[in-house]
Amino acid sequence: MPWNVRLGFQIAAVCLLTLGPWSAVSAHAQSASANAPDKVQALITQLGDRNFTVRERAQSDLARMGIAAFDQLFGAMRDSDLEIARRAQYLIRSVEIEWTRPEFSEEVNAYLNRYGNLNVDNRRSRIGELSRLHTMDALSALCRISRYDVSEVLSKEAALAASIQFQGSSAEEKPQIIEIISERIEDSPRVGPSWLKIFRTSLNQPTEAIAQWEDQITEEIDLFTTRPALTSQQVVLDLVRWEVDQLREQGKQEEALATMEDVIRISAKFSESELLDLTTWFLDRKGPSVVGQLAEYHAKKSPALDGMPIGGPFGENPSLLYLLAESELVQDHIEKAELYAQAALELEPDSYDSHYLTAQALSDRGTYRWSRNEYRYVIDSFGDPMERESMLARMQLGELENDLGSPEKAAEVMWPWVEAVEKKFGPKNPLNSDRDEAISRFLARSYLFRATAAEQRGDLAAAKKDLDKALKYYEDEADVLIASYRVGQQDDMWKAKAKEHIDHTVDFYKPFVEKFQKQYEIFKENSRGDDFMGAQGSQMANYCNQYAWLVCNTYGDFDHAIASSELSLEMQPGNGAYLDTLAHCHAAKKDWASAVKYQRMAAMQIPHSGMIRQKYQEFAEKCKANNIEFETIELLPSPDSHFPETQEEGKP
């Protein structure tokens, strides 16, 4: 061999030993065609060769192949030959993935920027953000993460995030989803990509996919109990939730219940908050019987406290105990439900904040009777109605009664407090230094409740008198202004007075809203958005919503109200109250299709709000009357409807 050729080989050998295996070659430098699977597999086999030089050369060759060898190397990490497994793991962890792609949008690439340098929690957060976009390039990015993220857990989470986000895809979207998954996943042997393949199958062959999901759930639960480092509690739960939703869509509720039951055996180490989430999910998926099994499973591990009907966390946490009570109630086990509810009420007797928060949670779930009991417990615990805890409980109970269509009951709840405040401070000059804004607003809403009750009785004189008091206490309260405008339709003088107040309030909000709209556009152009706005963004979202709510329920620029409402939802996506406002804005323009669309979304977010349910039904009737097609939602009755006396009265 000529000396210069020998020298060339020597120099090459030195370079291979001194350079890192992936440092000299981009992950995309070699095409897949130059690295056929057979060639990659041959090199992987050589990683375990008895000859050190052969092993080193094979490792260097695989390093140069970059991402093209990723899939097969990943499989080799679990090779029975420990030398092959060790070297494959080293190569996999050394690969430099180019996460951002020129075909992705700026928004998606912003989430992928420096993805490989982030820790696990931050990468998980990026996966969550991508899953909320519901765009095809976001789906493509999630597929890419599932295939190439070295963390097996994150690979699975990305696959599930994509599957869950796109499970309700339209017929037009399905071919594109199938194409993206096929292109991005190819023949990856990893578990996460295999779940994406099952999801791909489910789009056109749901029955076949369900059987495959069942096998995956069994394997994942077994993996969680034997090798938890390769999965996570959240992965298992998301996998189960996906399967249950698919089964329920096909009307297979019994199979869905059986799948729910599979989760119980991995819940031994769940925290109380995790048990709350799981129990709530069981109830929302019509699995009350599974809640009872879950509670009994945990009760076996811990004896019941004195006087408590059940042991374990369900006998110690009032929120869990109320959920257990709800599970019995919806199965028409009334006595058992009341037993659990009474026991929950007696827990933590001196923690009034706990009772207050529990009452709110019960109201949100439509268990109004128990919510009222909790609010009453706080109210009755204080002799002075002006005590903070008592005042807040009265206000929330009053709002609950008003939302359920009984403003008279709402006023009755508030009036002992109103009388105590007016006795102490007097009815005049309500905004002096001795009375803060919250108290003035509560007074205004209390008079609003009484005025609305008078209006319903047809006593407009009493209604106007109470509205006048409400305006003096808090002239910018939108619902008071809306009620004044409504009453003014029957009285020209009152109408002029109401209009004066409305114009004043609109003039207050509108400059803030317009300034914020311009500000936010600048932030978005610089990719800073709501993250930059922080607490100010929350306040401005509230201003946008208040302005839109007032305008759409009275008069003014409805298009601007819609834009303002949409901006509030950009800042707080999925906010049920803000969706309700947007629906009312479209209704003001008689755009019934949009009105029912957003009211449906609001009802999904706040399913037990009486006013939101009523408006959804009203807008749905408008669509039917105008031959407008719309997507419906089943408005489920509240759990309270299972009480015999509630059924007799025909209302909550």
PDB file of C-alpha atoms in Angstrom, residues 105-250:
ATOM      1  CA  SER A 105     -45.928  27.401  10.846  1.00  0.00           C
ATOM      2  CA  GLU A 106     -44.143  30.017  12.939  1.00  0.00           C
ATOM      3  CA  GLU A 107     -46.389  29.191  15.902  1.00  0.00           C
ATOM      4  CA  VAL A 108     -45.544  25.487  15.807  1.00  0.00           C
ATOM      5  CA  ASN A 109     -41.831  26.152  15.302  1.00  0.00           C
ATOM      6  CA  ALA A 110     -41.927  28.538  18.258  1.00  0.00           C
ATOM      7  CA  TYR A 111     -42.926  25.596  20.484  1.00  0.00           C
ATOM      8  CA  LEU A 112     -40.276  23.353  18.878  1.00  0.00           C
ATOM      9  CA  ASN A 113     -37.474  25.901  19.142  1.00  0.00           C
ATOM     10  CA  ARG A 114     -34.668  24.500  21.333  1.00  0.00           C
ATOM     11  CA  TYR A 115     -36.981  21.575  22.212  1.00  0.00           C
ATOM     12  CA  GLY A 116     -34.052  19.173  22.493  1.00  0.00           C
ATOM     13  CA  ASN A 117     -32.352  21.368  25.114  1.00  0.00           C
ATOM     14  CA  LEU A 118     -35.349  21.488  27.452  1.00  0.00           C
ATOM     15  CA  ASN A 119     -35.850  19.318  30.512  1.00  0.00           C
ATOM     16  CA  VAL A 120     -38.610  16.717  30.628  1.00  0.00           C
ATOM     17  CA  ASP A 121     -41.195  18.962  32.321  1.00  0.00           C
ATOM     18  CA  ASN A 122     -40.695  21.757  29.809  1.00  0.00           C
ATOM     19  CA  ARG A 123     -40.848  19.341  26.872  1.00  0.00           C
ATOM     20  CA  ARG A 124     -44.073  17.956  28.322  1.00  0.00           C
ATOM     21  CA  SER A 125     -45.436  21.498  28.506  1.00  0.00           C
ATOM     22  CA  ARG A 126     -44.591  22.076  24.827  1.00  0.00           C
ATOM     23  CA  ILE A 127     -46.416  18.867  23.907  1.00  0.00           C
ATOM     24  CA  GLY A 128     -49.457  20.153  25.767  1.00  0.00           C
ATOM     25  CA  GLU A 129     -49.357  23.482  23.939  1.00  0.00           C
ATOM     26  CA  LEU A 130     -49.062  21.775  20.552  1.00  0.00           C
ATOM     27  CA  SER A 131     -51.988  19.495  21.341  1.00  0.00           C
ATOM     28  CA  ARG A 132     -54.239  22.512  21.883  1.00  0.00           C
ATOM     29  CA  LEU A 133     -53.607  24.023  18.450  1.00  0.00           C
ATOM     30  CA  HIS A 134     -55.603  21.468  16.424  1.00  0.00           C
ATOM     31  CA  THR A 135     -53.726  22.252  13.212  1.00  0.00           C
ATOM     32  CA  MET A 136     -52.239  19.788  10.778  1.00  0.00           C
ATOM     33  CA  ASP A 137     -48.686  21.011  11.293  1.00  0.00           C
ATOM     34  CA  ALA A 138     -49.172  20.676  15.068  1.00  0.00           C
ATOM     35  CA  LEU A 139     -50.245  17.071  14.452  1.00  0.00           C
ATOM     36  CA  SER A 140     -47.150  16.569  12.317  1.00  0.00           C
ATOM     37  CA  ALA A 141     -44.956  18.000  15.078  1.00  0.00           C
ATOM     38  CA  LEU A 142     -46.512  15.696  17.688  1.00  0.00           C
ATOM     39  CA  CYS A 143     -45.881  12.705  15.422  1.00  0.00           C
ATOM     40  CA  ARG A 144     -42.282  13.804  15.044  1.00  0.00           C
ATOM     41  CA  ILE A 145     -41.864  14.093  18.809  1.00  0.00           C
ATOM     42  CA  SER A 146     -43.454  10.690  19.330  1.00  0.00           C
ATOM     43  CA  ARG A 147     -40.992   9.140  16.899  1.00  0.00           C
ATOM     44  CA  TYR A 148     -37.774  10.859  17.896  1.00  0.00           C
ATOM     45  CA  ASP A 149     -37.953  12.050  21.540  1.00  0.00           C
ATOM     46  CA  VAL A 150     -35.574   9.756  23.428  1.00  0.00           C
ATOM     47  CA  SER A 151     -37.932   9.674  26.421  1.00  0.00           C
ATOM     48  CA  GLU A 152     -40.268   6.724  26.028  1.00  0.00           C
ATOM     49  CA  VAL A 153     -42.808   8.406  28.306  1.00  0.00           C
ATOM     50  CA  LEU A 154     -42.855  11.660  26.309  1.00  0.00           C
ATOM     51  CA  SER A 155     -43.057   9.690  23.086  1.00  0.00           C
ATOM     52  CA  LYS A 156     -46.224   8.051  24.394  1.00  0.00           C
ATOM     53  CA  GLU A 157     -47.621  11.334  25.707  1.00  0.00           C
ATOM     54  CA  ALA A 158     -47.138  13.006  22.322  1.00  0.00           C
ATOM     55  CA  ALA A 159     -48.927  10.127  20.577  1.00  0.00           C
ATOM     56  CA  LEU A 160     -51.862  10.287  22.989  1.00  0.00           C
ATOM     57  CA  ALA A 161     -52.015  14.085  22.789  1.00  0.00           C
ATOM     58  CA  ALA A 162     -52.346  13.862  19.007  1.00  0.00           C
ATOM     59  CA  SER A 163     -54.915  11.059  19.180  1.00  0.00           C
ATOM     60  CA  ILE A 164     -57.095  12.735  21.801  1.00  0.00           C
ATOM     61  CA  GLN A 165     -56.964  16.130  20.099  1.00  0.00           C
ATOM     62  CA  PHE A 166     -57.974  14.777  16.690  1.00  0.00           C
ATOM     63  CA  GLN A 167     -60.368  12.002  17.737  1.00  0.00           C
ATOM     64  CA  GLY A 168     -63.419  14.026  16.675  1.00  0.00           C
ATOM     65  CA  SER A 169     -62.017  14.910  13.258  1.00  0.00           C
ATOM     66  CA  SER A 170     -64.318  15.759  10.388  1.00  0.00           C
ATOM     67  CA  ALA A 171     -64.620  13.591   7.278  1.00  0.00           C
ATOM     68  CA  GLU A 172     -62.625  16.210   5.365  1.00  0.00           C
ATOM     69  CA  GLU A 173     -59.750  16.097   7.878  1.00  0.00           C
ATOM     70  CA  LYS A 174     -59.365  12.323   8.080  1.00  0.00           C
ATOM     71  CA  PRO A 175     -57.461  11.709   4.786  1.00  0.00           C
ATOM     72  CA  GLN A 176     -54.967  14.425   5.658  1.00  0.00           C
ATOM     73  CA  ILE A 177     -54.493  13.066   9.199  1.00  0.00           C
ATOM     74  CA  ILE A 178     -53.877   9.569   7.846  1.00  0.00           C
ATOM     75  CA  GLU A 179     -51.310  10.900   5.366  1.00  0.00           C
ATOM     76  CA  ILE A 180     -49.444  12.927   8.004  1.00  0.00           C
ATOM     77  CA  ILE A 181     -49.231  10.025  10.450  1.00  0.00           C
ATOM     78  CA  SER A 182     -48.045   7.659   7.711  1.00  0.00           C
ATOM     79  CA  GLU A 183     -45.345  10.050   6.500  1.00  0.00           C
ATOM     80  CA  ARG A 184     -44.065  11.018   9.951  1.00  0.00           C
ATOM     81  CA  ILE A 185     -44.174   7.624  11.659  1.00  0.00           C
ATOM     82  CA  GLU A 186     -43.252   5.279   8.785  1.00  0.00           C
ATOM     83  CA  ASP A 187     -42.216   1.905  10.301  1.00  0.00           C
ATOM     84  CA  SER A 188     -41.039   3.138  13.697  1.00  0.00           C
ATOM     85  CA  PRO A 189     -40.997   0.206  16.154  1.00  0.00           C
ATOM     86  CA  ARG A 190     -41.649   2.389  19.199  1.00  0.00           C
ATOM     87  CA  VAL A 191     -44.771   2.121  21.344  1.00  0.00           C
ATOM     88  CA  GLY A 192     -45.850   5.762  20.919  1.00  0.00           C
ATOM     89  CA  PRO A 193     -45.823   5.619  17.108  1.00  0.00           C
ATOM     90  CA  SER A 194     -47.622   2.253  17.245  1.00  0.00           C
ATOM     91  CA  TRP A 195     -50.443   4.016  19.146  1.00  0.00           C
ATOM     92  CA  LEU A 196     -50.602   6.622  16.406  1.00  0.00           C
ATOM     93  CA  LYS A 197     -50.993   3.794  13.904  1.00  0.00           C
ATOM     94  CA  ILE A 198     -53.918   2.439  15.932  1.00  0.00           C
ATOM     95  CA  PHE A 199     -55.416   5.918  16.000  1.00  0.00           C
ATOM     96  CA  ARG A 200     -54.989   6.064  12.226  1.00  0.00           C
ATOM     97  CA  THR A 201     -56.906   2.796  11.981  1.00  0.00           C
ATOM     98  CA  SER A 202     -59.660   4.122  14.267  1.00  0.00           C
ATOM     99  CA  LEU A 203     -60.517   6.901  11.828  1.00  0.00           C
ATOM    100  CA  ASN A 204     -62.048   4.437   9.381  1.00  0.00           C
ATOM    101  CA  GLN A 205     -62.162   1.145  11.292  1.00  0.00           C
ATOM    102  CA  PRO A 206     -63.148   2.036  14.880  1.00  0.00           C
ATOM    103  CA  THR A 207     -64.171  -1.489  15.914  1.00  0.00           C
ATOM    104  CA  GLU A 208     -60.840  -2.977  14.860  1.00  0.00           C
ATOM    105  CA  ALA A 209     -58.966  -0.181  16.624  1.00  0.00           C
ATOM    106  CA  ILE A 210     -60.830  -0.734  19.903  1.00  0.00           C
ATOM    107  CA  ALA A 211     -59.590  -4.316  20.112  1.00  0.00           C
ATOM    108  CA  GLN A 212     -56.031  -3.098  19.554  1.00  0.00           C
ATOM    109  CA  TRP A 213     -56.434  -0.388  22.227  1.00  0.00           C
ATOM    110  CA  GLU A 214     -57.598  -2.999  24.733  1.00  0.00           C
ATOM    111  CA  ASP A 215     -54.367  -4.944  24.258  1.00  0.00           C
ATOM    112  CA  GLN A 216     -52.314  -1.765  24.666  1.00  0.00           C
ATOM    113  CA  ILE A 217     -54.105  -0.839  27.907  1.00  0.00           C
ATOM    114  CA  THR A 218     -53.448  -4.253  29.428  1.00  0.00           C
ATOM    115  CA  GLU A 219     -49.778  -4.080  28.474  1.00  0.00           C
ATOM    116  CA  GLU A 220     -49.382  -0.515  29.735  1.00  0.00           C
ATOM    117  CA  ILE A 221     -51.005  -1.218  33.105  1.00  0.00           C
ATOM    118  CA  ASP A 222     -48.753  -4.250  33.528  1.00  0.00           C
ATOM    119  CA  LEU A 223     -45.763  -2.110  32.558  1.00  0.00           C
ATOM    120  CA  PHE A 224     -46.761   0.550  35.094  1.00  0.00           C
ATOM    121  CA  THR A 225     -46.749  -2.037  37.875  1.00  0.00           C
ATOM    122  CA  THR A 226     -43.477  -3.712  36.835  1.00  0.00           C
ATOM    123  CA  ARG A 227     -41.318  -1.078  35.070  1.00  0.00           C
ATOM    124  CA  PRO A 228     -42.856   2.329  35.862  1.00  0.00           C
ATOM    125  CA  ALA A 229     -39.864   4.212  34.433  1.00  0.00           C
ATOM    126  CA  LEU A 230     -41.049   3.263  30.923  1.00  0.00           C
ATOM    127  CA  THR A 231     -44.518   4.756  31.375  1.00  0.00           C
ATOM    128  CA  SER A 232     -46.414   7.032  33.745  1.00  0.00           C
ATOM    129  CA  GLN A 233     -49.659   7.259  35.610  1.00  0.00           C
ATOM    130  CA  GLN A 234     -50.818  10.016  33.236  1.00  0.00           C
ATOM    131  CA  VAL A 235     -50.035   7.907  30.171  1.00  0.00           C
ATOM    132  CA  VAL A 236     -52.078   4.999  31.523  1.00  0.00           C
ATOM    133  CA  LEU A 237     -54.996   7.268  32.414  1.00  0.00           C
ATOM    134  CA  ASP A 238     -54.979   9.015  29.032  1.00  0.00           C
ATOM    135  CA  LEU A 239     -54.860   5.666  27.287  1.00  0.00           C
ATOM    136  CA  VAL A 240     -57.846   4.431  29.303  1.00  0.00           C
ATOM    137  CA  ARG A 241     -59.753   7.654  28.700  1.00  0.00           C
ATOM    138  CA  TRP A 242     -59.186   7.357  24.973  1.00  0.00           C
ATOM    139  CA  GLU A 243     -60.486   3.782  24.956  1.00  0.00           C
ATOM    140  CA  VAL A 244     -63.511   4.598  27.129  1.00  0.00           C
ATOM    141  CA  ASP A 245     -64.537   7.504  24.900  1.00  0.00           C
ATOM    142  CA  GLN A 246     -64.260   5.289  21.822  1.00  0.00           C
ATOM    143  CA  LEU A 247     -66.371   2.561  23.428  1.00  0.00           C
ATOM    144  CA  ARG A 248     -69.031   5.015  24.553  1.00  0.00           C
ATOM    145  CA  GLU A 249     -69.236   6.524  21.063  1.00  0.00           C
ATOM    146  CA  GLN A 250     -70.119   3.062  19.794  1.00  0.00           C
TER     147      GLN A 250
END
